[in-house]
Structure formats: C-alpha cells, structure tokens
Coordinates of C-alpha atoms in Angstrom, one line a residue:
M234 CA -89.9 -1.7 14.1
K235 CA -93.0 -0.9 16.1
I236 CA -93.7 2.8 16.8
N237 CA -96.2 3.8 19.5
N238 CA -97.7 7.1 18.6
Q239 CA -100.1 7.2 21.5
I240 CA -99.7 9.8 24.2
Q241 CA -98.8 8.1 27.5
E242 CA -99.0 9.4 31.0
F243 CA -95.9 9.2 33.2
V244 CA -96.0 6.4 35.8
T245 CA -96.5 7.4 39.4
I246 CA -95.1 5.1 42.1
E247 CA -96.7 5.3 45.5
H248 CA -94.7 5.2 48.8
T249 CA -95.9 5.1 52.4
V250 CA -93.4 5.7 55.2
A251 CA -93.2 7.2 58.7
L252 CA -90.6 9.8 57.8
C253 CA -89.9 11.5 54.4
V254 CA -86.7 13.4 54.2
V255 CA -86.3 15.9 51.4
G256 CA -82.6 16.7 50.7
G257 CA -79.6 14.4 50.8
G258 CA -76.8 16.6 52.1
L259 CA -75.2 15.5 55.4
A260 CA -78.2 16.8 57.4
G261 CA -80.7 14.9 55.4
M262 CA -78.5 11.8 55.2
F263 CA -78.0 11.6 59.0
A264 CA -81.7 12.3 59.7
A265 CA -82.6 9.3 57.5
I266 CA -80.0 7.0 58.9
A267 CA -80.6 7.9 62.5
A268 CA -84.4 7.2 62.2
A269 CA -83.9 4.1 60.1
R270 CA -81.4 2.5 62.5
R271 CA -84.0 2.7 65.2
G272 CA -86.6 0.9 63.1
T273 CA -88.4 3.8 61.5
K274 CA -89.3 3.4 57.8
V275 CA -87.8 6.4 55.9
L276 CA -87.8 7.7 52.3
L277 CA -85.0 10.0 51.3
M278 CA -85.6 12.2 48.3
Q279 CA -82.5 13.8 46.8
D280 CA -82.4 15.9 43.6
R281 CA -78.8 15.2 42.7
P282 CA -77.1 11.9 41.6
V283 CA -74.8 11.9 44.7
L284 CA -75.3 12.4 48.4
G285 CA -73.5 14.8 50.6
G286 CA -74.6 18.2 49.4
N287 CA -71.9 20.8 49.7
A288 CA -69.5 18.0 50.9
S289 CA -70.1 15.9 47.8
S290 CA -67.9 15.6 44.7
E291 CA -70.2 18.1 42.9
I292 CA -69.2 21.0 45.2
R293 CA -66.2 19.8 47.4
M294 CA -66.5 22.1 50.3
W295 CA -64.6 21.2 53.5
V296 CA -66.7 19.9 56.4
R297 CA -66.2 22.3 59.2
G298 CA -67.6 22.5 62.7
A299 CA -66.9 23.4 66.3
H300 CA -63.5 24.8 67.1
G301 CA -61.4 22.9 69.7
A302 CA -60.3 19.3 69.8
D303 CA -62.5 18.5 72.8
N304 CA -65.5 19.7 70.7
R305 CA -65.2 17.5 67.7
E306 CA -68.6 16.2 66.5
S307 CA -69.0 12.5 67.0
G308 CA -72.0 10.2 66.3
L309 CA -72.7 9.4 62.6
L310 CA -70.2 12.1 61.5
E311 CA -67.3 10.4 63.2
E312 CA -68.5 7.1 61.9
I313 CA -68.3 8.3 58.3
A314 CA -65.0 10.1 58.9
L315 CA -63.4 6.9 60.2
E316 CA -64.8 4.9 57.4
N317 CA -63.2 7.4 55.0
Y318 CA -59.8 7.1 56.8
Y319 CA -60.0 3.4 56.4
R320 CA -61.3 3.1 52.8
N321 CA -60.0 6.3 51.2
P322 CA -56.4 7.0 52.3
N323 CA -55.7 9.2 49.3
L324 CA -58.9 11.2 49.8
N325 CA -60.5 10.5 46.4
F326 CA -63.8 12.2 45.9
S327 CA -65.3 9.3 44.0
I328 CA -64.6 6.9 46.9
W329 CA -66.0 9.5 49.3
D330 CA -69.2 9.7 47.3
S331 CA -69.5 5.9 47.4
I332 CA -69.1 5.8 51.2
L333 CA -71.9 8.3 51.6
Y334 CA -74.0 6.4 49.1
E335 CA -73.6 3.0 50.8
K336 CA -74.5 4.4 54.2
V337 CA -77.9 5.3 52.9
R338 CA -78.5 2.9 50.0
F339 CA -77.9 -0.3 52.1
E340 CA -79.6 0.8 55.3
E341 CA -82.5 -1.6 55.6
N342 CA -85.3 0.8 56.4
I343 CA -84.4 3.6 53.9
T344 CA -85.9 4.0 50.4
L345 CA -83.5 6.2 48.5
L346 CA -84.6 8.3 45.5
L347 CA -81.7 10.0 43.7
N348 CA -82.2 12.5 40.9
C349 CA -85.7 13.2 42.3
S350 CA -86.9 16.8 42.8
C351 CA -89.7 17.5 45.3
C352 CA -92.2 19.7 43.4
A353 CA -95.6 19.4 45.1
A354 CA -97.1 18.9 48.5
E355 CA -100.6 18.0 49.8
M356 CA -102.0 19.5 52.9
A357 CA -104.9 18.8 55.4
D358 CA -105.6 20.5 58.7
G359 CA -102.3 22.3 58.9
R360 CA -100.3 19.1 58.2
I361 CA -98.5 17.7 55.2
T362 CA -100.0 14.5 54.0
A363 CA -97.9 13.8 51.0
V364 CA -95.2 15.2 48.7
K365 CA -94.6 14.5 45.0
G366 CA -91.2 14.3 43.3
W367 CA -90.1 14.0 39.7
Q368 CA -87.3 11.6 39.0
T369 CA -85.5 12.7 35.8
T370 CA -83.6 9.5 35.1
T371 CA -86.7 7.3 35.0
Q372 CA -89.2 9.9 34.0
T373 CA -91.3 8.8 36.9
W374 CA -93.4 10.6 39.5
H375 CA -93.0 9.5 43.1
H376 CA -95.9 10.2 45.5
V377 CA -94.8 9.9 49.1
R378 CA -97.2 9.7 52.1
A379 CA -95.6 10.1 55.5
Q380 CA -96.3 11.0 59.1
I381 CA -93.5 13.4 59.4
F382 CA -91.7 15.4 56.7
A383 CA -88.2 16.7 57.1
D384 CA -86.9 19.5 54.9
C385 CA -83.1 19.2 54.7
S386 CA -82.9 20.7 51.2
G387 CA -81.0 23.9 52.3
D388 CA -83.3 26.0 50.1
S389 CA -86.4 24.9 52.2
V390 CA -88.2 23.7 49.1
L391 CA -91.2 22.6 51.2
A392 CA -91.9 26.2 52.4
P393 CA -93.5 27.6 49.3
L394 CA -95.3 24.3 48.8
T395 CA -96.9 24.2 52.3
G396 CA -97.1 27.8 53.5
A397 CA -94.6 27.2 56.2
E398 CA -93.3 30.4 57.8
V399 CA -89.8 31.4 56.6
R400 CA -87.4 34.3 56.6
I401 CA -84.8 35.4 54.1
G402 CA -82.1 38.0 54.5
R403 CA -80.8 39.9 57.5
E404 CA -82.9 41.0 60.5
S405 CA -82.5 44.6 61.7
R406 CA -80.3 45.2 64.7
D407 CA -83.2 46.2 66.9
E408 CA -85.5 43.2 66.2
F409 CA -83.5 40.8 68.4
G410 CA -81.0 43.2 69.8
E411 CA -78.1 41.7 67.7
S412 CA -75.1 44.0 67.6
I413 CA -73.7 42.5 64.4
A414 CA -76.9 42.8 62.4
P415 CA -77.4 45.8 60.0
I416 CA -79.4 48.8 61.3
E417 CA -82.1 48.1 58.8
S418 CA -83.4 44.7 57.7
D419 CA -82.8 43.6 54.1
N420 CA -83.0 40.6 51.8
C421 CA -79.2 40.2 51.5
T422 CA -77.7 36.8 52.1
M423 CA -74.3 35.2 51.9
G424 CA -73.3 34.3 48.4
Q425 CA -72.6 31.1 46.4
T426 CA -69.3 29.6 45.2
C427 CA -68.2 27.3 42.4
L428 CA -65.0 25.9 43.9
L429 CA -61.9 24.8 42.1
Q430 CA -59.4 22.1 42.9
A431 CA -55.7 22.3 41.8
R432 CA -53.0 19.6 41.5
E433 CA -49.3 20.0 41.9
L434 CA -47.2 18.2 39.2
A435 CA -43.5 17.3 38.8
H436 CA -43.3 19.4 35.7
E437 CA -44.5 22.7 34.3
V438 CA -48.0 22.9 32.7
T439 CA -49.7 25.6 30.8
F440 CA -53.3 26.9 31.0
T441 CA -55.3 28.5 28.2
P442 CA -58.4 30.1 29.5
P443 CA -61.7 30.1 27.6
K444 CA -62.4 33.4 25.8
W445 CA -65.4 34.0 28.1
A446 CA -63.3 33.9 31.4
N447 CA -62.9 37.1 33.4
K448 CA -59.6 38.8 33.1
Y449 CA -57.8 40.0 36.3
T450 CA -54.6 41.9 37.0
K451 CA -52.7 42.3 40.2
E452 CA -54.1 45.8 40.4
S453 CA -57.7 44.8 39.8
F454 CA -57.7 41.6 41.8
P455 CA -59.7 42.0 45.0
F456 CA -57.9 41.5 48.3
R457 CA -57.9 37.7 48.6
I458 CA -54.4 36.4 48.0
D459 CA -51.1 37.2 49.7
F460 CA -48.9 37.6 46.6
E461 CA -45.8 37.0 48.6
N462 CA -47.0 33.7 50.2
R463 CA -47.8 30.7 48.0
A464 CA -49.6 29.0 50.9
S465 CA -52.2 31.7 50.7
W466 CA -53.7 30.0 47.7
T467 CA -52.3 26.5 47.6
N468 CA -53.7 25.7 51.1
D469 CA -57.0 27.4 50.2
N470 CA -60.2 26.0 48.7
F471 CA -61.1 29.3 47.0
W472 CA -64.2 29.9 49.2
W473 CA -63.8 33.6 48.5
M474 CA -64.9 33.2 44.8
E475 CA -68.4 34.2 45.9
L476 CA -71.3 36.0 44.3
G477 CA -75.0 36.4 44.7
G478 CA -75.6 37.8 48.2
C479 CA -77.4 40.8 46.7
D480 CA -79.4 38.7 44.3
D481 CA -82.2 36.1 44.8
S482 CA -80.2 33.1 46.2
I483 CA -82.7 30.7 44.7
A484 CA -84.3 32.3 41.5
D485 CA -80.9 33.7 40.3
T486 CA -78.9 30.5 40.8
E487 CA -78.5 29.7 37.1
T488 CA -77.4 33.2 36.2
L489 CA -75.0 33.2 39.2
R490 CA -73.5 29.9 38.1
D491 CA -72.6 31.5 34.7
A492 CA -70.9 34.4 36.5
L493 CA -69.1 32.1 39.0
L494 CA -67.7 30.0 36.2
K495 CA -66.3 33.1 34.5
M496 CA -64.8 34.1 37.8
A497 CA -63.3 30.6 38.5
F498 CA -61.6 30.3 35.1
G499 CA -60.5 33.9 35.4
V500 CA -59.0 33.4 38.8
W501 CA -57.1 30.3 37.6
D502 CA -55.9 32.3 34.6
F503 CA -54.6 35.0 36.9
I504 CA -52.8 32.4 39.2
K505 CA -51.2 30.6 36.2
N506 CA -50.5 33.4 33.7
S507 CA -50.2 36.8 35.5
G508 CA -46.6 36.2 36.5
T509 CA -47.5 37.2 40.0
L510 CA -47.6 33.8 41.6
D511 CA -45.3 30.7 41.5
A512 CA -47.8 28.3 39.9
A513 CA -45.8 26.8 37.0
N514 CA -46.2 23.2 38.2
W515 CA -49.9 23.5 39.2
D516 CA -52.7 22.3 37.0
I517 CA -56.5 22.4 37.2
E518 CA -57.8 19.1 38.7
W519 CA -61.5 20.1 38.8
I520 CA -63.9 23.1 38.6
G521 CA -67.4 22.8 40.1
F522 CA -70.4 23.6 37.9
L523 CA -72.9 23.4 40.8
P524 CA -72.7 26.4 43.1
G525 CA -72.4 25.7 46.7
K526 CA -74.8 27.8 48.7
R527 CA -74.4 29.4 52.2
E528 CA -77.8 30.8 52.8
S529 CA -81.3 31.1 51.4
R530 CA -84.7 30.5 53.1
R531 CA -84.7 29.8 56.9
Y532 CA -87.7 28.3 58.6
V533 CA -89.4 29.8 61.6
G534 CA -89.8 27.3 64.4
D535 CA -91.1 27.6 68.0
Y536 CA -87.8 29.3 68.8
M537 CA -85.5 31.4 66.7
L538 CA -81.8 31.2 67.7
T539 CA -80.1 34.6 67.9
Q540 CA -76.6 36.1 68.2
N541 CA -77.2 36.6 71.9
D542 CA -78.0 32.9 72.4
V543 CA -74.8 32.0 70.7
I544 CA -72.8 34.4 72.8
A545 CA -74.5 33.0 76.0
Q546 CA -73.5 29.4 74.9
G547 CA -77.0 28.3 74.3
K548 CA -77.5 26.5 77.5
F549 CA -81.1 25.5 76.7
D550 CA -83.0 22.8 78.6
D551 CA -83.9 21.3 75.2
L552 CA -80.4 21.4 73.7
I553 CA -80.1 18.6 71.1
A554 CA -77.0 19.7 69.1
Y555 CA -74.3 22.3 69.2
G556 CA -72.2 24.6 67.2
G557 CA -68.8 26.1 67.7
W558 CA -67.8 27.9 64.5
S559 CA -67.5 31.7 64.7
M560 CA -70.3 33.9 63.4
D561 CA -68.7 33.9 60.0
D562 CA -70.7 36.6 58.2
H563 CA -69.8 37.0 54.6
H564 CA -70.3 40.4 52.9
P565 CA -73.2 40.0 50.5
E566 CA -71.2 41.5 47.6
G567 CA -68.7 38.6 48.0
F568 CA -65.9 38.8 45.4
L569 CA -67.0 42.3 44.3
H570 CA -66.5 43.7 47.8
P571 CA -63.1 45.5 47.9
G572 CA -62.3 44.5 51.5
Y573 CA -61.9 41.2 53.1
P574 CA -65.1 39.2 52.3
T575 CA -66.0 38.0 55.8
I576 CA -66.0 39.0 59.4
H577 CA -65.4 36.3 62.0
H578 CA -67.4 37.6 64.9
K579 CA -66.3 35.6 68.0
A580 CA -68.5 32.8 69.3
P581 CA -67.9 30.4 72.1
S582 CA -67.2 26.8 71.3
P583 CA -69.4 25.0 72.0
F584 CA -72.8 26.7 72.1
G585 CA -76.1 24.8 72.3
I586 CA -78.9 24.6 69.7
P587 CA -82.5 23.9 71.0
Y588 CA -84.9 21.3 69.8
R589 CA -87.5 24.1 69.3
S590 CA -85.4 25.4 66.4
I591 CA -85.8 22.3 64.2
Y592 CA -89.6 22.0 63.8
S593 CA -92.0 24.4 62.2
K594 CA -94.0 27.0 64.0
N595 CA -97.1 26.6 61.8
I596 CA -96.9 23.2 60.0
E597 CA -97.5 20.6 62.7
N598 CA -95.5 17.7 61.1
L599 CA -92.7 19.6 59.4
M600 CA -89.1 19.4 60.7
F601 CA -85.9 20.7 59.3
A602 CA -82.1 20.4 59.8
G603 CA -79.1 22.1 58.1
R604 CA -78.5 25.7 57.2
N605 CA -82.3 26.3 57.1
I606 CA -83.1 25.9 60.9
S607 CA -84.9 28.5 62.8
A608 CA -82.2 31.1 63.5
T609 CA -81.5 34.7 62.6
H610 CA -79.1 35.5 59.9
A611 CA -76.5 36.4 62.6
A612 CA -76.8 33.1 64.4
M613 CA -77.1 31.1 61.2
S614 CA -73.6 32.5 60.2
A615 CA -72.3 30.2 62.9
T616 CA -74.7 27.2 62.6
R617 CA -74.5 26.8 58.8
V618 CA -71.2 24.8 58.6
M619 CA -71.7 21.2 57.7
A620 CA -70.5 19.4 60.8
T621 CA -73.1 21.3 62.8
C622 CA -75.7 20.6 60.1
A623 CA -74.9 16.9 60.2
I624 CA -75.4 16.5 64.0
L625 CA -78.6 18.5 63.7
G626 CA -79.7 15.9 61.1
Q627 CA -79.0 13.1 63.5
A628 CA -81.0 14.8 66.2
L629 CA -83.9 15.3 63.8
G630 CA -84.0 11.7 62.7
T631 CA -83.9 10.4 66.3
A632 CA -86.6 12.9 67.3
A633 CA -88.8 11.9 64.3
H634 CA -88.5 8.3 65.4
L635 CA -89.8 9.1 68.8
A636 CA -92.5 11.4 67.4
C637 CA -93.8 8.6 65.2
G638 CA -94.3 6.4 68.3
A639 CA -92.1 3.8 66.6
T640 CA -90.6 2.6 69.9
N641 CA -92.3 0.9 72.8
G642 CA -91.1 0.7 76.3
A643 CA -89.1 -2.4 75.9
T644 CA -87.2 -1.1 72.9
N645 CA -86.5 2.3 74.5
G646 CA -85.4 0.5 77.6
A647 CA -82.9 -1.5 75.7
T648 CA -81.5 1.4 73.6
N649 CA -81.7 4.3 76.0
G650 CA -79.7 4.3 79.2
A651 CA -81.6 7.4 80.4
T652 CA -84.7 5.8 81.7
N653 CA -86.0 2.4 82.5
G654 CA -88.5 0.5 80.3
A655 CA -91.4 1.3 82.6
T656 CA -90.8 5.1 82.3
N657 CA -90.3 4.9 78.6
G658 CA -93.4 2.8 78.2
A659 CA -95.4 5.5 80.0
M660 CA -93.9 8.1 77.7
G661 CA -94.6 6.2 74.5
P662 CA -98.1 7.6 73.6
A663 CA -97.0 11.2 74.4
T664 CA -94.2 11.0 71.8
G665 CA -96.7 11.5 69.0
G666 CA -98.5 8.2 68.5
A667 CA -101.0 8.5 65.7
T668 CA -100.6 12.3 65.5
C669 CA -96.8 12.2 65.1
D670 CA -96.4 15.7 66.6
P671 CA -92.7 16.7 67.0
R672 CA -93.7 18.9 69.9
G673 CA -94.8 15.8 71.9
V674 CA -91.3 14.4 72.1
Q675 CA -89.9 14.2 75.6
V676 CA -86.6 16.0 75.1
E677 CA -84.8 14.3 78.0
V678 CA -85.4 11.0 76.4
L679 CA -84.2 12.3 73.0
Q680 CA -81.0 13.7 74.6
Q681 CA -80.2 10.4 76.2
M682 CA -80.8 8.5 73.0
L683 CA -78.5 10.9 71.1
M684 CA -75.7 10.4 73.7
E685 CA -76.3 6.7 73.6
D686 CA -75.4 7.0 69.9
D687 CA -72.2 8.9 70.8
C688 CA -73.6 12.4 70.0
Y689 CA -71.9 14.8 72.3
L690 CA -74.3 17.3 74.0
P691 CA -72.5 20.0 75.9
F692 CA -73.7 20.8 79.4
Q693 CA -75.5 17.4 79.5
Q694 CA -74.3 14.1 80.9
R695 CA -75.2 10.6 79.6
R696 CA -76.7 8.4 82.2
V697 CA -75.3 4.8 81.9
S698 CA -77.8 2.0 81.8
A699 CA -79.3 0.4 84.9
L700 CA -77.6 -2.9 84.1
T701 CA -74.2 -1.1 84.0
R702 CA -74.9 0.5 87.3
R703 CA -75.7 -2.9 88.8
A704 CA -72.4 -4.5 87.5
H705 CA -69.0 -4.6 89.2
I706 CA -66.5 -3.4 86.7
T707 CA -62.8 -3.9 87.3
A708 CA -59.6 -3.8 85.2
S709 CA -56.3 -5.5 85.4
Q710 CA -54.7 -2.0 85.1
G711 CA -55.8 1.6 85.0
D712 CA -58.9 3.3 86.5
A713 CA -62.0 1.3 85.6
T714 CA -64.3 4.0 87.1
K715 CA -63.7 6.1 84.0
L716 CA -65.6 3.6 81.9
T717 CA -68.9 4.3 83.6
N718 CA -68.8 8.1 84.3
G719 CA -70.9 9.0 81.2
I720 CA -68.2 11.3 79.7
N721 CA -66.9 9.8 76.5
R722 CA -64.2 12.3 75.6
T723 CA -61.4 14.5 77.1
L724 CA -63.3 17.5 78.4
D725 CA -62.0 20.8 79.9
G726 CA -58.5 19.3 79.9
V727 CA -59.6 16.2 82.0
D728 CA -58.9 12.8 80.4
H729 CA -61.9 10.5 80.9
A730 CA -60.4 7.4 79.1
W731 CA -59.4 4.2 80.7
E732 CA -55.9 3.4 79.7
G733 CA -53.9 0.2 79.7
A734 CA -51.6 -2.0 77.6
P735 CA -52.7 -4.3 74.9
G736 CA -53.8 -7.5 76.5
G737 CA -55.2 -5.8 79.6
E738 CA -58.5 -7.0 80.8
I739 CA -61.8 -5.3 81.7
V740 CA -64.1 -7.5 83.7
V741 CA -67.8 -6.9 84.2
E742 CA -69.3 -9.1 87.0
F743 CA -72.9 -9.5 88.2
D744 CA -74.1 -10.8 91.6
T745 CA -76.0 -13.5 89.8
A746 CA -76.2 -14.7 86.2
T747 CA -77.9 -11.9 84.2
N748 CA -79.5 -11.6 80.8
V749 CA -77.4 -9.3 78.6
Q750 CA -78.6 -8.1 75.3
S751 CA -75.8 -6.0 74.1
L752 CA -72.4 -4.4 74.9
R753 CA -71.6 -0.8 74.0
I754 CA -68.0 0.3 73.7
V755 CA -66.5 3.7 73.0
F756 CA -62.9 3.6 71.8
D757 CA -60.6 6.6 71.5
S758 CA -60.4 7.9 67.9
D759 CA -58.1 10.7 68.9
F760 CA -60.2 13.9 68.8
A761 CA -56.9 15.9 68.8
R762 CA -55.8 14.3 65.6
A763 CA -55.8 17.6 63.8
T764 CA -52.4 18.2 65.4
L765 CA -50.8 15.1 63.9
S766 CA -47.8 15.7 61.8
G767 CA -47.2 14.0 58.5
V768 CA -50.7 14.4 57.2
R769 CA -52.0 17.0 54.8
Q770 CA -53.1 20.3 56.4
A771 CA -56.1 20.5 54.2
H772 CA -58.1 17.8 56.0
K773 CA -57.1 18.9 59.5
T774 CA -60.7 18.9 60.8
F775 CA -62.2 16.3 58.5
P776 CA -60.7 13.7 56.2
M777 CA -61.2 15.3 52.8
A778 CA -58.7 17.5 50.9
C779 CA -58.9 20.5 48.6
N780 CA -55.7 21.1 46.5
I781 CA -53.5 18.1 45.8
F782 CA -49.8 18.4 46.5
L783 CA -47.1 16.4 44.7
H784 CA -45.8 14.8 47.8
D785 CA -49.0 14.3 49.7
Q786 CA -49.1 11.5 52.1
A787 CA -51.9 9.1 52.6
V788 CA -54.1 9.6 55.6
F789 CA -54.6 6.8 58.1
V790 CA -56.9 5.3 60.7
P791 CA -56.2 7.1 64.0
K792 CA -53.5 5.1 65.8
T793 CA -55.3 5.3 69.1
L794 CA -58.2 3.2 67.9
V795 CA -58.4 -0.4 69.1
R796 CA -58.1 -2.7 66.0
A797 CA -58.4 -6.2 67.5
F798 CA -60.3 -7.2 70.6
E799 CA -62.3 -10.1 72.0
I800 CA -65.1 -10.6 74.5
L801 CA -65.3 -13.6 76.7
G802 CA -68.2 -14.7 78.8
D803 CA -68.8 -16.8 81.9
T804 CA -72.3 -18.2 82.1
G805 CA -71.9 -19.0 85.8
D806 CA -69.7 -22.1 85.9
G807 CA -66.4 -20.2 86.2
T808 CA -65.3 -21.1 82.6
W809 CA -64.5 -18.4 80.1
I810 CA -65.8 -18.9 76.6
E811 CA -65.3 -16.7 73.6
V812 CA -68.5 -14.9 72.6
F813 CA -67.2 -12.3 70.1
R814 CA -63.9 -11.5 68.3
E815 CA -63.0 -8.6 66.1
A816 CA -59.7 -8.4 64.2
N817 CA -60.2 -5.3 62.1
N818 CA -62.1 -2.6 64.0
Y819 CA -61.7 1.0 62.8
Q820 CA -64.7 2.6 64.5
R821 CA -65.0 4.6 67.7
L822 CA -68.6 3.5 68.7
V823 CA -69.0 -0.3 68.7
K824 CA -72.3 -2.0 69.6
I825 CA -72.3 -5.8 69.9
E826 CA -75.3 -8.0 70.2
L827 CA -74.8 -10.7 72.8
S828 CA -78.3 -12.0 73.8
G829 CA -77.2 -14.4 76.5
T830 CA -77.1 -15.0 80.3
Y831 CA -73.7 -14.3 81.9
K832 CA -72.3 -14.0 85.4
R833 CA -69.1 -12.3 84.0
L834 CA -68.0 -10.7 80.8
K835 CA -64.4 -9.8 79.9
L836 CA -63.2 -7.4 77.2
V837 CA -59.6 -7.9 76.1
P838 CA -58.2 -5.3 73.7
R839 CA -55.4 -7.0 71.8
E840 CA -54.1 -4.5 69.3
T841 CA -54.3 -0.8 68.3
W842 CA -53.7 0.9 65.0
G843 CA -50.3 2.0 66.2
S844 CA -50.5 3.4 69.6
E845 CA -48.6 1.7 72.4
R846 CA -51.5 2.2 74.8
V847 CA -55.1 1.2 74.7
R848 CA -57.7 3.9 75.5
I849 CA -61.4 3.2 76.1
F850 CA -64.0 5.8 77.1
A851 CA -67.0 3.6 77.9
V852 CA -68.2 0.0 78.4
D853 CA -71.9 -0.2 78.8
I854 CA -74.2 -3.3 79.3
N855 CA -77.8 -3.4 78.2

C-alpha cells in the first residue's frame, strides 16, 4: 500500500459563464432555466444535494401563491406542476426531487454544482467579478467568473461578501407609512420551521418519543389545534411549529434546529399520546432536520416595495411579476406566542412587483429573486411565498439574458412578439452589451418575452407576433378570434379560450407562401382545478401533499389538456401534408419548430385527457 504523506492543496476548477446563480430553490432554478433556454450560459450553485429549497424533500413546504383561480402562476411553474401530475400521481417526494433535478441538470446551457456553498466574492469597480464555492462531496473549490450574479439563496449570502446594501427586521411604521408595521423598527423576523409529515394506516400504531422531546399537555399547548376537529391537524402541514423570529435568523440556525426538533417530536407525542386527539392509526412518515426559513436578509434595490404598493395593486410600468398572497405576518415569537401565530392582513390578488426591486442599488451586476427581493418586511410577508418567488426567478433569468446582450435582433424578433426584429436590433446594445447592466434592460421587451413564455403579467397584454397578425385564422367551429387576442386565461370572469370538439380544425392561411419558423400553442390546463372533487385537499393549489391519508387517490393530468394533436401544412399546391404529430402531450405551453414555407397550416386536436371539449387559448406563428 502506498501512503502519500505530502500535504496537498485542494483542486480549484475554473468556470466562465454569463450568469452565475447562487441558490437552487424555485427562484434560483427558474432564473437559471429561463436564461439558459434563451441561449445564455449559466452556472447554478446550490449548497444542498437537492433542488427546490423549501419545496424540496428536505423541507416539504407547500408551494403557495396568488389567491384566485384566474391568478394561478403559469410559465415554468405550471410546466413543472404538469410534469409532476404526469410523472408523480402519488405525490412522492423522491420523484418530485428528480423532476426538479432533471429540469436543471439536463438543460444544455446550465452547469449545475450541488453541495457547493458560496463562500467568497471578488470585486472591482462596484461590480462582482467572480465568486468561489466549496463543494463538500468532491473537496473541490469552484471559481466562477460571470457577467451577472444572481443571489437566490434566501439568506442573501452575497451581501456580506460584496457589501451590497441589505435590510433585516421590521421597519418602523413611520418610515414608509405602513399601518401594519410596528411603531419602532426592530430586528425581528418571521421564524423557522422543521415540518413533519404523518401517514394514516389501517391499524393502530404507537409512538415512543425520544427523552429529549418537549412535553406538552392540553393546558400548556399553545392555541394551534382545534381539539374537537381532527381536520385541524390532519389537513395541516404544521407550519405553526415556528421559532427564531427574535433570534438571528442566520447565525442561530443550528441552535434553532435543535429547539425545533424538540418541538416537532413533542408535538407528535402530544398528538399521539395525550389522549386528546383521535390519532391511533396515524404514524410519523417524516420529520425534517433542515429548518425552512421565512425571512432573513432582504436586499435594497432601486425600489423598495411597500405595504402601500401592495394595497394599491402594484400597477408599476416596470411590472415583471406579481403576488396575490395576503400580507401573512407571523408573530416573531412563533410557537411561544400565546395567541394565533399570524395575522393575515388583506391584500389584493393580484398585485404587481416592479423590475427595480430585483437588482441591487449599489452593486451594478447583482440581481436577486425569492424572499430576499427589495421589499419592506410588511410587503415581503406577501411576496415570500414560493409561487411568487418562482415567477420572480423566471423574470430575473429572462432579464439577465437581455442584460448580457445574448440576443441579437433576429433572435429577439423570432422569440418576442412584442417588437419586430429591427426594433429589437436597435435595442440590443442598450440591454447591457459588454457592461451587462441590469438597469439597461428595456422593460417593455422583457415583459413581452415573459408573456411569450406564458408568464401572466396583470395589467399587461401580450402582443401577438407580426406574422400572426398577417395571417387569416379560421376554425371549423367556435370563435377563432379568441386565439389571437393576447389573453391566455379566463380573466375577470371572461372566458378567452377557443372551444370545440375533438377533431375540429383551426386553419392559419397566408396571402402567399410564407416562411414559418415555429408555432406556439397554449392549451387549457384548467386553472380552476383546485375545485376538482376526488383529489386530495392538501395539493389544492400545487401538486404536492403534506399528510398522507389511507384512502388517498392519485392525482391526474388536468382533463382539459389536449393530449393528442397534429399539424398539417400546405406549401402552396393545395395538398395537406403532416408536419408534426403528438400523441401524449401533457403541457399547457407547446412550442413547435417548423422551419418551412407554407401557404396554410392546420391544427387538429384529436384527444383530451378526459374532457369532452377542446379548449385552446392561443395559436401564434413566428
């Protein structure tokens, strides 16, 4: 056996990309995917072995977002939700992890570093030039140079490494005129939770708590459970097991984890063994050892979103995402607070979030998305939920792509129905070029690109492509004009979907044979699916569950989606030829590369996933 007694330095691997994303929760994932799919080279650095952050198997928090069926978040979030319906009907967290992993790992333009913690940054002239991460599994340093850096870590790890301006805690009531803020500012935040997951069995099971678990009685148990109503805990995900709002939400995390585990095991001991609740057939499925965080550092951007902006619906000119959760402000004492642990201050749904709130005020090439955007504590209590964080991430990635000058006029003209190639070509250098300045992005172009990718932006309307406007679109049944009105969902009670029977035809005709690059179709994935009967209540707004019931039913792909369809083309001689066929679609947004010259195109939806009627929101030609 050969033994090497020499001291060796750890290997450093060098990377150069356009965009470096730190943090692999939903916000960071979607930032990376959005930029990569448009051709930008991205590196995603995640300090955990799985992706998804609070939504991952390590924490298992429900994904929540805007209230109201018409306000369901679309874009990449809907894509992943539908993938999960199709692949994961029993809502298994390991399969869910694999879906998130593959969306990043197998995206051509993304380098994924798991188990890699960002621990250093290099600066020059007010810009970040590189970051350094330590990968525990390989004992390797990774040195990453990039043009833009995005901090989607939640805890804003790049702030202390770069000197970026941040805030922590609650603003005073007078600073921004926020009625729900405390009179005096403080460093209090919302706390952290180690969730638990329970499973119902067909027989009784016992539970023996560890000696170090907390002990609760009915008299000492804080107001959290309705003792007369089993649904008050079986339909719950135990979010109220919360501590740390009066502590340092970063430095004290390990100590808080210990306290949270004592609480979690003690709570389950109370449920099982106090004799107060009917839990004889319930067993522990899982207890999380990684605390899920609600709040820590928040960056300061060019604009700080406030309570008053939320209440006024955030009708910003530079709106690039939206929220719709209430201002859900948890008491900093969490479980130790004797009253109910949160106040749901009313908020409109939707309310807009401006682009100026996702890039740094004092670090020129630093962006951020997630719970750490530029918002007051009061406003953040509504924007922190994961569906909102996810669409902020998609907006960031798309903006970073523009800021890096990675698109030219021709590419923008093909992908963005907002403006023609000539306009976009003139815009190109102003989007950042060599300087890659997020402030240089033309927000109107960004908005139209997001809507092209099926991101809903309230108070905005997608402009269909010039080629679509030139075409004559007819249908064998139904109102074909709905396919080109730029509204891709039911909105304010008005149905904007074309509807017909399977086998109906939608025909696109040009005056002369025309070069067509692609076809964009938006099918109906039933944004009101939360009201469907026969599926578990726990996933009513997103397809993952909390507690597992004995007679749970599998979830399913929304019945309204078109499963099988074909596209026929006529090159000008009057003959229809098949140019594309799909037998097993389960996505809402479908983009099909055609790259041909056609006088006519015909879309024929053949089959849905169960609905008797076919519903389509958009047919666009580029």
